[in-house]
């Protein structure tokens, strides 16, 4: 076992808990008083009690007892593992099925649209680049202040308008916002 | 990972405990006959520590059966109780699916023109569902891991097959088959579909001129190891673990590809044993009975002076019942395995079983020649070198 000369945090591993076993010190002599003496002693008389895990982890005798405390029954552990994976599989299958159903609905809707109106169908199939800026937008941005520019840039195209009011059963508590004005976003 | 150093017993023992299926070589279907090879047999004395970790596997098998009990009582580990609930619900849902599918299959079969492809798909799905509905139960897995599998159930068959394939037994066999070059020499290739195990009598003592061999105690043979000719005088006990429930016919062949051919100064194949039409299924008896009724077993007799001989046992699947002529004792040499397989339609790609071991001449071989083969024992060696200076021997050199 190679002796590590590099210091880890705090006391070196060889000294941790081995103070009482350093046979090169006399009783009562504190070993941490003179680090030079410590280092010399450690290298002249290396500790030869091999019952801790090796530094690179090739030998770990402490794992068995720790594992036995954590996992009291191997059978129970495997059962729990299988049940958890089974549960995750059910969730995954449900999600996939729901996604598939939505996709099929969308596909059916597009097929019907194609039969009804081909121009709208073509419009619906267009891929919109969210970062694209129309000429009108670019012209308008030249005469805008910084916060206004940021407001224009932050809105990504192709999404539902944020200000769309969700229909409710009862009217709003604060009434209708008559003074509200929408930010004039330059459109294509 | 836990290390392989010679360490405190409790550290070693855990590696064996944590893998309940760590039976790399011995199989769950126990090969009874006296000695039962312990799988993780590292008998270690228990530590002096008050709560030592049990290192030895409990002796549970078909001979010493035990009922499954919950590993933890109710309430000790809530996750475990919850897990059991989830597994039970899933199993019930799958069983409903199984009954629905069986109904669908029955209905499809009753139609005047059943769709064969759809039927096959449904039957495959049925088999998968049957296995999935039971495979998560801890009692089922525990039984299979402890040698008490019920081969009439699809789940147990599946678990045993997975164990044979994934936990090292098949890998070891194939490693030996390929490294010893059995595969190109005897057969072009083989992909076993059943677990074939061979048991020969144990050697009692190697002292003296001839080794003494036990009469009753048969021991499992690891593929590729060296055996003594004294051990192989009697035919072995063949144990199989077959994973198909229906009965199929197999042909047993025992081949020695290293039999010397003096005339051509090369090696030839010798047929030691041939038994066609062996019915095997997952519920057939083990060891396989009535194996010596066709071409009698001739014990291996590696000649003195030759290198080690590889003895291969093959179990090849047949399509239908075969009628093969018995091979006489003196016609065993020059057996062409490939031609035999082609002639009788034995397809190596369908599966089968294979096993091999090695033998070298020992003091037991002359007995085989004298009693069974009744021929003179050959002794092989190098050709004598011509004496270069024969003319000059004895003559005066300096005249």
Coordinates of C-alpha atoms in Angstrom, one line a residue:
Chain A
X1 CA 0.0 0.0 0.0
X2 CA 1.6 3.2 -1.1
X3 CA 2.0 5.9 1.5
X4 CA 0.3 9.1 0.6
X5 CA 2.4 12.1 1.3
X6 CA -0.3 14.6 0.2
X7 CA -2.3 16.0 3.1
X8 CA -6.1 15.6 3.0
X9 CA -8.4 17.9 4.9
X10 CA -7.5 17.9 8.6
X11 CA -5.4 15.1 9.9
X12 CA -3.9 12.6 7.4
X13 CA -5.9 9.4 7.2
X14 CA -3.1 7.4 8.7
X15 CA -3.2 9.6 11.9
X16 CA -6.9 9.8 12.2
X17 CA -7.9 7.7 15.2
X18 CA -4.5 6.1 15.3
X19 CA -3.0 8.3 17.9
X20 CA -3.2 5.7 20.5
X21 CA -1.6 3.1 18.3
X22 CA 1.5 5.0 17.3
X23 CA 3.9 2.8 19.0
X24 CA 6.8 5.2 18.4
X25 CA 5.4 7.8 21.0
X26 CA 5.5 7.4 24.7
X27 CA 2.4 7.5 26.9
X28 CA 1.2 11.0 27.4
X29 CA 3.2 12.4 24.6
X30 CA 0.9 14.4 22.3
X31 CA 1.8 13.7 18.7
X32 CA 0.1 16.8 17.1
X33 CA 2.4 19.3 18.9
X34 CA 5.3 19.1 16.4
X35 CA 4.1 18.3 12.8
X36 CA 7.7 17.7 11.7
X37 CA 8.2 15.0 14.2
X38 CA 4.9 13.6 13.2
X39 CA 5.8 13.4 9.6
X40 CA 9.2 11.8 10.4
X41 CA 7.6 9.3 12.6
X42 CA 5.0 8.4 10.1
X43 CA 7.5 7.7 7.4
X44 CA 10.0 5.9 9.5
X45 CA 7.5 3.7 11.2
X46 CA 4.4 3.5 8.9
X47 CA 1.3 2.1 10.5
X48 CA 0.8 -1.5 9.5
X49 CA -2.7 -2.2 10.7
X50 CA -4.7 -3.0 7.7
X51 CA -8.4 -2.8 8.6
X52 CA -9.6 0.4 6.8
X53 CA -10.6 0.8 3.2
X54 CA -7.8 1.2 0.8
X55 CA -7.3 4.8 -0.6
X56 CA -8.4 4.0 -4.1
X57 CA -11.3 1.9 -3.0
X58 CA -10.2 -1.4 -4.3
X59 CA -10.8 -3.0 -0.9
X60 CA -13.7 -1.8 1.2
X61 CA -14.4 -4.0 4.3
X62 CA -16.7 -1.5 5.9
X63 CA -19.3 -1.7 3.1
X64 CA -20.8 -4.9 4.2
X65 CA -21.9 -3.8 7.6
X66 CA -23.1 -0.4 6.4
X67 CA -25.2 -2.1 3.6
X68 CA -26.6 -4.6 6.1
X69 CA -27.9 -1.7 8.2
X70 CA -29.3 0.1 5.2
X71 CA -30.8 -2.9 3.4
X72 CA -31.9 -5.4 6.1
X73 CA -33.4 -7.8 3.5
X74 CA -32.2 -8.3 0.0
X75 CA -35.5 -9.8 -1.1
X76 CA -37.4 -6.8 0.2
X77 CA -35.0 -4.5 -1.6
X78 CA -35.4 -6.3 -4.9
X79 CA -39.2 -6.4 -4.5
X80 CA -39.4 -2.6 -3.8
X81 CA -37.1 -2.0 -6.7
X82 CA -39.3 -4.0 -9.1
X83 CA -42.5 -2.4 -7.8
X84 CA -41.1 1.1 -8.3
X85 CA -40.0 0.4 -11.8
X86 CA -43.4 -1.2 -12.5
X87 CA -45.1 2.0 -11.2
X88 CA -42.8 4.2 -13.4
X89 CA -43.6 2.0 -16.3
X90 CA -47.4 2.5 -15.8
X91 CA -46.9 6.2 -15.6
X92 CA -44.8 6.3 -18.7
X93 CA -47.3 4.1 -20.6
X94 CA -50.2 6.4 -19.5
X95 CA -48.4 9.5 -20.6
X96 CA -47.4 8.0 -23.9
X97 CA -51.0 6.8 -24.5
X98 CA -52.4 10.3 -23.8
X99 CA -49.8 11.9 -26.1
X100 CA -50.7 9.4 -28.8
X101 CA -54.4 10.2 -28.4
X102 CA -53.7 14.0 -28.7
X103 CA -51.6 13.5 -31.7
X104 CA -54.2 11.4 -33.4
X105 CA -56.9 14.0 -32.7
X106 CA -54.7 16.7 -34.2
X107 CA -54.0 14.6 -37.2
X108 CA -57.7 13.9 -37.7
X109 CA -58.4 17.7 -37.4
X110 CA -55.8 18.5 -40.0
X111 CA -57.2 15.9 -42.4
X112 CA -60.7 17.4 -42.0
X113 CA -59.3 20.9 -42.6
X114 CA -57.6 19.8 -45.7
X115 CA -60.9 18.6 -47.1
X116 CA -62.7 21.7 -46.1
X117 CA -60.4 24.6 -47.0
X118 CA -57.0 24.1 -48.6
X119 CA -55.8 27.6 -48.1
X120 CA -56.3 27.5 -44.4
X121 CA -54.8 24.1 -44.4
X122 CA -51.6 25.5 -46.0
X123 CA -51.5 28.4 -43.5
X124 CA -51.9 25.9 -40.6
X125 CA -49.1 23.8 -41.9
X126 CA -46.6 26.8 -42.1
X127 CA -43.7 26.5 -39.8
X128 CA -43.2 29.8 -38.0
X129 CA -39.8 30.9 -37.0
X130 CA -40.2 32.3 -33.5
X131 CA -37.1 34.5 -33.9
X132 CA -38.1 36.0 -37.3
X133 CA -38.6 39.7 -37.4
X134 CA -40.7 41.3 -40.1
X135 CA -39.7 44.5 -42.0
X136 CA -42.3 46.6 -40.2
X137 CA -41.0 45.3 -36.8
X138 CA -37.5 46.2 -37.7
X139 CA -38.5 49.7 -38.9
X140 CA -40.5 50.3 -35.7
X141 CA -37.7 49.0 -33.4
X142 CA -35.4 51.7 -34.7
X143 CA -37.5 54.4 -33.0
X144 CA -38.1 52.6 -29.7
X145 CA -36.7 53.0 -26.3
X146 CA -34.7 50.2 -24.6
X147 CA -37.6 48.8 -22.4
X148 CA -39.9 48.9 -25.5
X149 CA -37.3 47.0 -27.5
X150 CA -37.0 44.4 -24.8
X151 CA -40.8 44.0 -24.7
X152 CA -40.9 43.4 -28.4
X153 CA -38.0 40.9 -28.4
X154 CA -39.2 38.9 -25.4
X155 CA -42.5 37.9 -27.1
X156 CA -42.0 34.7 -29.1
X157 CA -44.3 34.4 -32.1
X158 CA -46.6 31.5 -32.7
X159 CA -48.0 31.3 -29.2
X160 CA -51.4 32.1 -27.8
X161 CA -51.6 35.8 -26.9
X162 CA -50.8 36.3 -23.2
X163 CA -53.6 38.8 -22.7
X164 CA -56.3 36.4 -23.9
X165 CA -59.0 36.4 -21.2
X166 CA -60.0 33.0 -20.0
X167 CA -63.8 32.7 -20.1
X168 CA -65.2 32.5 -16.5
X169 CA -68.7 31.8 -15.1
X170 CA -68.9 35.1 -13.3
X171 CA -67.7 38.6 -14.4
X172 CA -64.4 39.9 -13.0
X173 CA -64.4 41.4 -9.5
X174 CA -62.6 44.6 -10.5
X175 CA -64.9 45.2 -13.5
X176 CA -63.7 45.9 -17.0
X177 CA -60.3 47.6 -17.3
X178 CA -61.4 50.5 -19.6
X179 CA -58.1 52.3 -19.3
X180 CA -55.9 49.4 -20.4
X181 CA -54.1 49.9 -23.7
X182 CA -52.3 47.1 -25.5
X183 CA -48.7 47.6 -26.4
X184 CA -48.5 48.3 -30.1
X185 CA -46.6 45.4 -31.5
X186 CA -45.7 46.0 -35.1
X187 CA -47.2 43.1 -37.1
X188 CA -46.2 41.7 -40.5
Chain B
X1 CA -17.4 -3.5 -5.3
X2 CA -16.3 -5.9 -2.5
X3 CA -12.7 -7.0 -2.9
X4 CA -11.3 -10.4 -3.5
X5 CA -8.5 -10.2 -0.9
X6 CA -8.4 -12.7 1.9
X7 CA -10.4 -10.6 4.4
X8 CA -12.6 -10.9 7.4
X9 CA -15.3 -13.5 6.8
X10 CA -18.2 -11.1 7.2
X11 CA -16.9 -8.9 4.3
X12 CA -16.7 -11.9 2.0
X13 CA -20.0 -13.3 3.0
X14 CA -22.0 -10.3 2.1
X15 CA -21.1 -10.6 -1.6
X16 CA -22.6 -14.0 -1.6
X17 CA -25.7 -12.9 0.3
X18 CA -26.4 -9.9 -1.7
X19 CA -26.8 -11.9 -4.9
X20 CA -29.4 -14.6 -4.0
X21 CA -29.0 -16.0 -7.5
X22 CA -25.3 -16.2 -7.4
X23 CA -25.2 -19.8 -8.5
X24 CA -22.8 -19.5 -11.4
X25 CA -22.3 -23.2 -12.1
X26 CA -24.7 -25.4 -10.2
X27 CA -28.2 -25.1 -11.4
X28 CA -31.5 -24.8 -9.5
X29 CA -32.8 -28.2 -10.7
X30 CA -30.7 -30.1 -8.3
X31 CA -28.6 -32.9 -9.6
X32 CA -29.4 -35.4 -6.9
X33 CA -27.2 -38.3 -6.3
X34 CA -25.2 -38.2 -3.2
X35 CA -23.1 -35.2 -3.4
X36 CA -24.8 -31.9 -4.0
X37 CA -22.3 -29.3 -5.0
X38 CA -22.8 -26.2 -2.8
X39 CA -22.9 -23.1 -5.0
X40 CA -21.2 -20.5 -2.9
X41 CA -19.4 -23.0 -0.8
X42 CA -16.9 -21.0 1.1
X43 CA -17.5 -22.3 4.6
X44 CA -16.3 -19.6 6.9
X45 CA -16.3 -19.7 10.7
X46 CA -18.7 -17.1 12.1
X47 CA -17.1 -14.0 13.6
X48 CA -16.8 -13.5 17.2
X49 CA -18.8 -10.2 16.7
X50 CA -22.1 -10.4 18.6
X51 CA -24.3 -10.0 15.4
X52 CA -22.3 -11.8 12.7
X53 CA -23.6 -11.7 9.2
X54 CA -24.6 -15.2 8.0
X55 CA -22.1 -16.2 5.3
X56 CA -23.3 -19.6 4.4
X57 CA -26.3 -20.1 2.2
X58 CA -29.2 -21.9 3.9
X59 CA -29.6 -25.4 2.7
X60 CA -32.9 -25.1 0.9
X61 CA -33.6 -27.2 -2.1
X62 CA -36.1 -29.8 -3.4
X63 CA -34.7 -32.3 -1.0
X64 CA -35.0 -29.9 2.0
X65 CA -37.9 -27.8 1.0
X66 CA -39.1 -24.8 2.9
X67 CA -42.1 -22.6 2.6
X68 CA -41.7 -19.0 1.6
X69 CA -42.2 -16.5 4.4
X70 CA -42.3 -12.7 4.2
X71 CA -38.7 -11.5 4.7
X72 CA -40.0 -8.6 6.9
X73 CA -43.1 -8.5 9.1
X74 CA -45.9 -6.2 8.2
X75 CA -45.2 -2.6 9.2
X76 CA -41.4 -3.0 9.5
X77 CA -40.7 -1.4 6.2
X78 CA -43.8 0.5 4.8
X79 CA -42.1 0.7 1.4
X80 CA -42.1 -3.1 1.2
X81 CA -45.8 -3.4 2.1
X82 CA -46.6 -0.8 -0.5
X83 CA -44.5 -2.6 -3.1
X84 CA -46.4 -5.8 -2.5
X85 CA -49.7 -3.9 -3.0
X86 CA -48.5 -2.4 -6.3
X87 CA -47.3 -5.8 -7.5
X88 CA -50.6 -7.5 -6.6
X89 CA -52.7 -4.9 -8.4
X90 CA -50.5 -5.1 -11.5
X91 CA -50.7 -8.9 -11.4
X92 CA -54.5 -8.8 -11.2
X93 CA -54.8 -6.4 -14.1
X94 CA -52.5 -8.6 -16.2
X95 CA -54.5 -11.7 -15.3
X96 CA -57.7 -10.0 -16.6
X97 CA -55.9 -9.1 -19.8
X98 CA -54.8 -12.8 -20.0
X99 CA -58.4 -14.1 -19.8
X100 CA -59.6 -11.5 -22.3
X101 CA -56.8 -12.5 -24.7
X102 CA -57.5 -16.2 -24.3
X103 CA -61.1 -15.5 -25.2
X104 CA -60.0 -13.5 -28.3
X105 CA -57.7 -16.4 -29.4
X106 CA -60.5 -18.9 -29.0
X107 CA -62.9 -16.8 -31.0
X108 CA -60.3 -16.3 -33.7
X109 CA -59.7 -20.0 -33.9
X110 CA -63.4 -20.7 -34.3
X111 CA -63.7 -18.5 -37.4
X112 CA -63.8 -20.3 -40.8
X113 CA -60.5 -18.7 -41.9
X114 CA -58.4 -17.8 -39.0
X115 CA -55.7 -15.2 -39.6
X116 CA -52.5 -17.2 -38.8
X117 CA -50.2 -14.2 -38.4
X118 CA -52.6 -12.4 -36.0
X119 CA -53.1 -15.7 -34.1
X120 CA -49.3 -16.1 -33.6
X121 CA -49.0 -12.5 -32.4
X122 CA -51.8 -13.0 -29.9
X123 CA -50.2 -16.3 -28.7
X124 CA -46.8 -14.6 -28.2
X125 CA -48.5 -11.7 -26.3
X126 CA -50.3 -14.3 -24.2
X127 CA -47.1 -16.0 -23.2
X128 CA -45.5 -12.7 -22.3
X129 CA -48.5 -11.6 -20.3
X130 CA -48.6 -14.8 -18.4
X131 CA -45.0 -14.5 -17.4
X132 CA -45.3 -10.8 -16.5
X133 CA -48.3 -11.3 -14.3
X134 CA -46.3 -13.5 -11.9
X135 CA -42.7 -12.6 -12.3
X136 CA -42.7 -9.8 -9.7
X137 CA -44.0 -11.9 -6.8
X138 CA -41.2 -12.4 -4.2
X139 CA -42.4 -15.9 -3.4
X140 CA -42.1 -17.0 -7.1
X141 CA -38.6 -15.5 -7.4
X142 CA -37.5 -17.0 -4.1
X143 CA -38.7 -20.5 -5.1
X144 CA -36.9 -20.3 -8.4
X145 CA -33.7 -19.0 -6.7
X146 CA -33.8 -21.9 -4.2
X147 CA -34.2 -24.9 -6.4
X148 CA -38.0 -25.4 -6.0
X149 CA -39.1 -24.2 -9.4
X150 CA -42.2 -25.8 -10.9
X151 CA -41.3 -26.5 -14.5
X152 CA -44.9 -26.7 -15.6
X153 CA -45.3 -23.0 -15.0
X154 CA -44.2 -20.5 -17.6
X155 CA -42.9 -18.0 -15.0
X156 CA -40.6 -20.5 -13.4
X157 CA -39.3 -21.7 -16.7
X158 CA -38.6 -18.1 -17.7
X159 CA -36.8 -17.3 -14.5
X160 CA -34.6 -20.4 -14.7
X161 CA -33.8 -19.7 -18.3
X162 CA -32.8 -16.1 -17.5
X163 CA -30.7 -17.3 -14.7
X164 CA -28.9 -19.9 -16.8
X165 CA -28.3 -17.4 -19.6
X166 CA -27.4 -14.3 -17.6
X167 CA -25.7 -15.4 -14.4
X168 CA -22.7 -17.1 -15.9
X169 CA -23.4 -20.8 -16.5
X170 CA -24.0 -20.5 -20.2
X171 CA -21.2 -18.0 -20.6
X172 CA -18.7 -20.4 -18.9
X173 CA -19.8 -23.2 -21.1
X174 CA -19.5 -21.2 -24.3
X175 CA -16.1 -19.8 -23.2
X176 CA -14.8 -23.3 -22.8
X177 CA -16.4 -24.6 -26.0
X178 CA -14.8 -21.8 -28.0
X179 CA -11.5 -21.6 -26.3
X180 CA -11.0 -25.4 -26.7
X181 CA -11.9 -25.0 -30.4
X182 CA -14.7 -27.5 -30.1
X183 CA -16.9 -25.2 -32.2
X184 CA -15.0 -25.1 -35.4
X185 CA -13.6 -28.7 -35.0
X186 CA -16.7 -30.7 -34.2
X187 CA -19.5 -28.3 -35.3
X188 CA -19.5 -25.0 -37.3
X189 CA -21.3 -23.4 -34.4
X190 CA -23.9 -24.2 -31.7
X191 CA -26.2 -21.9 -29.7
X192 CA -27.5 -24.0 -26.8
X193 CA -31.2 -23.7 -25.9
X194 CA -31.1 -26.1 -23.0
X195 CA -28.9 -26.6 -20.0
X196 CA -27.0 -29.8 -20.3
X197 CA -25.1 -31.1 -17.2
X198 CA -22.9 -34.1 -17.0
X199 CA -22.1 -36.0 -13.8
X200 CA -19.3 -38.5 -13.4
X201 CA -18.2 -40.4 -10.3
X202 CA -16.0 -38.6 -7.9
X203 CA -12.3 -39.6 -7.6
X204 CA -11.7 -41.0 -4.1
X205 CA -7.9 -41.0 -4.1
X206 CA -5.2 -40.4 -6.6
X207 CA -2.5 -42.3 -4.6
X208 CA -1.2 -45.5 -6.1
X209 CA -1.0 -46.7 -9.7
X210 CA -4.7 -46.4 -10.5
X211 CA -7.0 -43.8 -9.0
X212 CA -9.9 -45.1 -7.0
X213 CA -13.2 -43.8 -8.0
X214 CA -16.4 -43.7 -6.0
X215 CA -19.1 -46.1 -7.1
X216 CA -22.1 -44.2 -5.8
X217 CA -21.2 -40.5 -5.6
X218 CA -21.4 -38.6 -8.8
X219 CA -20.0 -35.2 -9.1
X220 CA -20.9 -32.3 -11.5
X221 CA -18.4 -31.8 -14.2
X222 CA -17.4 -28.2 -15.1
X223 CA -17.1 -27.8 -18.8
X224 CA -13.5 -28.1 -20.0
X225 CA -11.9 -29.6 -16.9
X226 CA -9.7 -32.7 -16.9
X227 CA -11.2 -36.0 -15.9
X228 CA -9.5 -39.3 -15.3
X229 CA -10.3 -42.2 -17.6
X230 CA -11.0 -44.3 -14.5
X231 CA -13.9 -41.9 -13.8
X232 CA -15.4 -42.2 -17.3
X233 CA -15.6 -46.0 -17.6
X234 CA -19.4 -46.0 -16.9
X235 CA -21.7 -43.7 -18.9
X236 CA -22.4 -40.4 -17.2
X237 CA -25.6 -39.2 -15.7
X238 CA -27.0 -36.6 -18.0
X239 CA -29.1 -33.9 -16.3
X240 CA -31.0 -31.4 -18.4
X241 CA -33.0 -28.3 -17.8
X242 CA -35.3 -27.9 -20.8
X243 CA -37.3 -24.7 -21.2
X244 CA -40.0 -25.8 -23.6
X245 CA -43.2 -27.5 -22.1
X246 CA -43.9 -29.6 -25.2
X247 CA -42.0 -32.8 -25.8
X248 CA -39.4 -32.7 -28.5
X249 CA -37.0 -35.4 -29.7
X250 CA -33.2 -35.0 -29.4
X251 CA -30.2 -37.0 -30.4
X252 CA -27.3 -37.6 -28.0
X253 CA -23.8 -37.7 -29.5
X254 CA -20.5 -38.2 -27.8
X255 CA -17.5 -37.3 -29.9
X256 CA -13.7 -37.4 -29.6
X257 CA -12.3 -35.1 -32.3
X258 CA -8.7 -35.9 -31.3
X259 CA -8.5 -39.6 -32.1
X260 CA -5.2 -40.2 -33.9
X261 CA -5.2 -41.2 -37.5
X262 CA -1.9 -43.0 -38.2
X263 CA -2.3 -43.6 -41.9
X264 CA -2.9 -39.9 -42.7
X265 CA -0.7 -38.6 -39.8
X266 CA -3.5 -36.5 -38.5
X267 CA -6.5 -36.7 -36.2
X268 CA -10.0 -38.1 -36.8
X269 CA -13.3 -38.1 -35.1
X270 CA -14.3 -41.1 -32.9
X271 CA -17.9 -41.8 -32.0
X272 CA -18.2 -42.8 -28.4
X273 CA -22.0 -42.8 -27.9
X274 CA -25.1 -42.3 -30.0
X275 CA -28.7 -42.3 -28.8
X276 CA -31.4 -40.9 -31.1
X277 CA -35.0 -40.1 -30.3
X278 CA -34.7 -39.0 -26.7
X279 CA -38.0 -37.3 -25.7
X280 CA -37.3 -34.1 -23.6
X281 CA -39.6 -31.5 -22.2
X282 CA -39.5 -29.3 -19.2
X283 CA -41.3 -31.9 -17.1
X284 CA -39.3 -34.9 -18.3
X285 CA -37.4 -36.8 -15.6
X286 CA -33.9 -35.8 -14.7
X287 CA -31.4 -37.6 -15.1
X288 CA -32.4 -38.6 -18.6
X289 CA -33.1 -42.3 -18.5
X290 CA -32.5 -45.0 -21.2
X291 CA -29.6 -43.5 -22.8
X292 CA -27.6 -46.6 -23.6
X293 CA -30.1 -48.5 -25.8
X294 CA -28.8 -47.6 -29.3
X295 CA -25.1 -47.3 -29.9
X296 CA -23.5 -48.5 -26.7
X297 CA -21.3 -46.2 -24.7
X298 CA -17.5 -46.8 -25.2
X299 CA -15.5 -45.1 -22.5
X300 CA -12.9 -42.5 -23.4
X301 CA -9.5 -44.1 -24.0
X302 CA -6.9 -41.3 -24.7
X303 CA -3.9 -43.1 -26.2
X304 CA -0.6 -43.0 -24.5
X305 CA 1.7 -40.4 -26.1
X306 CA -1.1 -38.3 -27.5
X307 CA -1.9 -34.8 -26.2
X308 CA -5.1 -34.3 -24.2
X309 CA -8.4 -35.4 -25.9
X310 CA -11.5 -33.2 -25.9
X311 CA -14.7 -35.3 -25.3
X312 CA -17.8 -33.5 -26.5
X313 CA -21.4 -34.4 -25.6
X314 CA -24.0 -33.0 -28.0
X315 CA -27.8 -33.0 -27.7
X316 CA -29.1 -32.0 -31.1
X317 CA -32.8 -31.3 -31.8
X318 CA -34.7 -33.5 -34.3
X319 CA -37.6 -32.5 -36.5
X320 CA -39.2 -35.9 -36.4
X321 CA -38.5 -39.5 -35.3
X322 CA -35.4 -40.8 -36.9
X323 CA -34.3 -44.4 -37.7
X324 CA -30.5 -44.5 -37.5
X325 CA -28.4 -47.6 -37.9
X326 CA -26.4 -48.7 -34.9
X327 CA -22.7 -48.1 -35.3
X328 CA -20.6 -51.2 -34.6
X329 CA -17.7 -51.1 -32.2
X330 CA -15.0 -51.2 -34.8
X331 CA -16.7 -48.7 -37.1
X332 CA -16.6 -45.8 -34.7
X333 CA -13.6 -44.0 -36.2
X334 CA -13.9 -41.5 -39.0
X335 CA -17.4 -40.3 -38.0
X336 CA -18.3 -37.2 -39.8
X337 CA -20.5 -35.1 -37.6
X338 CA -21.5 -32.5 -40.3
X339 CA -22.5 -35.2 -42.8
X340 CA -24.5 -37.0 -40.1
X341 CA -26.3 -33.9 -39.2
X342 CA -27.1 -33.0 -42.8
X343 CA -28.2 -36.6 -43.6
X344 CA -30.7 -36.7 -40.7
X345 CA -31.8 -33.1 -40.8
X346 CA -30.4 -32.1 -37.4
X347 CA -30.3 -28.4 -37.5
X348 CA -27.7 -26.7 -35.2
X349 CA -29.4 -23.4 -35.5
X350 CA -32.5 -24.5 -33.6
X351 CA -30.7 -25.0 -30.3
X352 CA -29.7 -28.0 -28.4
X353 CA -27.2 -28.7 -25.7
X354 CA -23.5 -29.1 -25.5
X355 CA -20.8 -30.1 -22.9
X356 CA -17.2 -31.0 -23.1
X357 CA -14.3 -32.2 -20.9
X358 CA -10.7 -33.2 -21.4
X359 CA -8.8 -36.4 -20.7
X360 CA -5.2 -37.6 -20.9
X361 CA -3.8 -41.1 -20.7
X362 CA -3.6 -42.5 -17.3
X363 CA -3.2 -46.0 -15.7
X364 CA -6.9 -46.7 -16.2
X365 CA -6.7 -46.7 -20.0
X366 CA -5.1 -50.2 -20.5
X367 CA -8.1 -51.7 -18.7
X368 CA -10.5 -50.1 -21.2
X369 CA -8.5 -51.5 -24.1
X370 CA -8.3 -55.0 -22.5
X371 CA -11.9 -55.4 -21.3
X372 CA -14.1 -53.3 -23.5
X373 CA -12.3 -52.7 -26.8
X374 CA -10.4 -56.1 -26.7
X375 CA -7.6 -54.8 -28.9
X376 CA -4.0 -54.1 -28.2
X377 CA -3.2 -50.8 -26.6
X378 CA -1.3 -48.5 -29.0
X379 CA 1.6 -46.4 -27.7
X380 CA 2.4 -43.3 -29.6
X381 CA 5.7 -41.4 -29.7
X382 CA 8.1 -39.7 -32.0
X383 CA 9.6 -41.6 -35.0
X384 CA 13.1 -42.9 -34.1
X385 CA 15.7 -40.6 -35.6
X386 CA 18.1 -42.1 -38.1
X387 CA 21.5 -42.6 -36.6
X388 CA 23.8 -40.3 -38.5
X389 CA 27.0 -41.8 -37.2
X390 CA 25.9 -45.4 -37.2
X391 CA 28.6 -46.4 -39.8
X392 CA 31.4 -44.9 -37.7
X393 CA 30.4 -46.4 -34.3
X394 CA 32.9 -48.9 -33.1
X395 CA 35.4 -48.2 -35.8
X396 CA 38.8 -46.6 -35.1
X397 CA 38.8 -42.9 -35.8
X398 CA 42.4 -42.0 -35.8
X399 CA 44.3 -44.3 -38.0

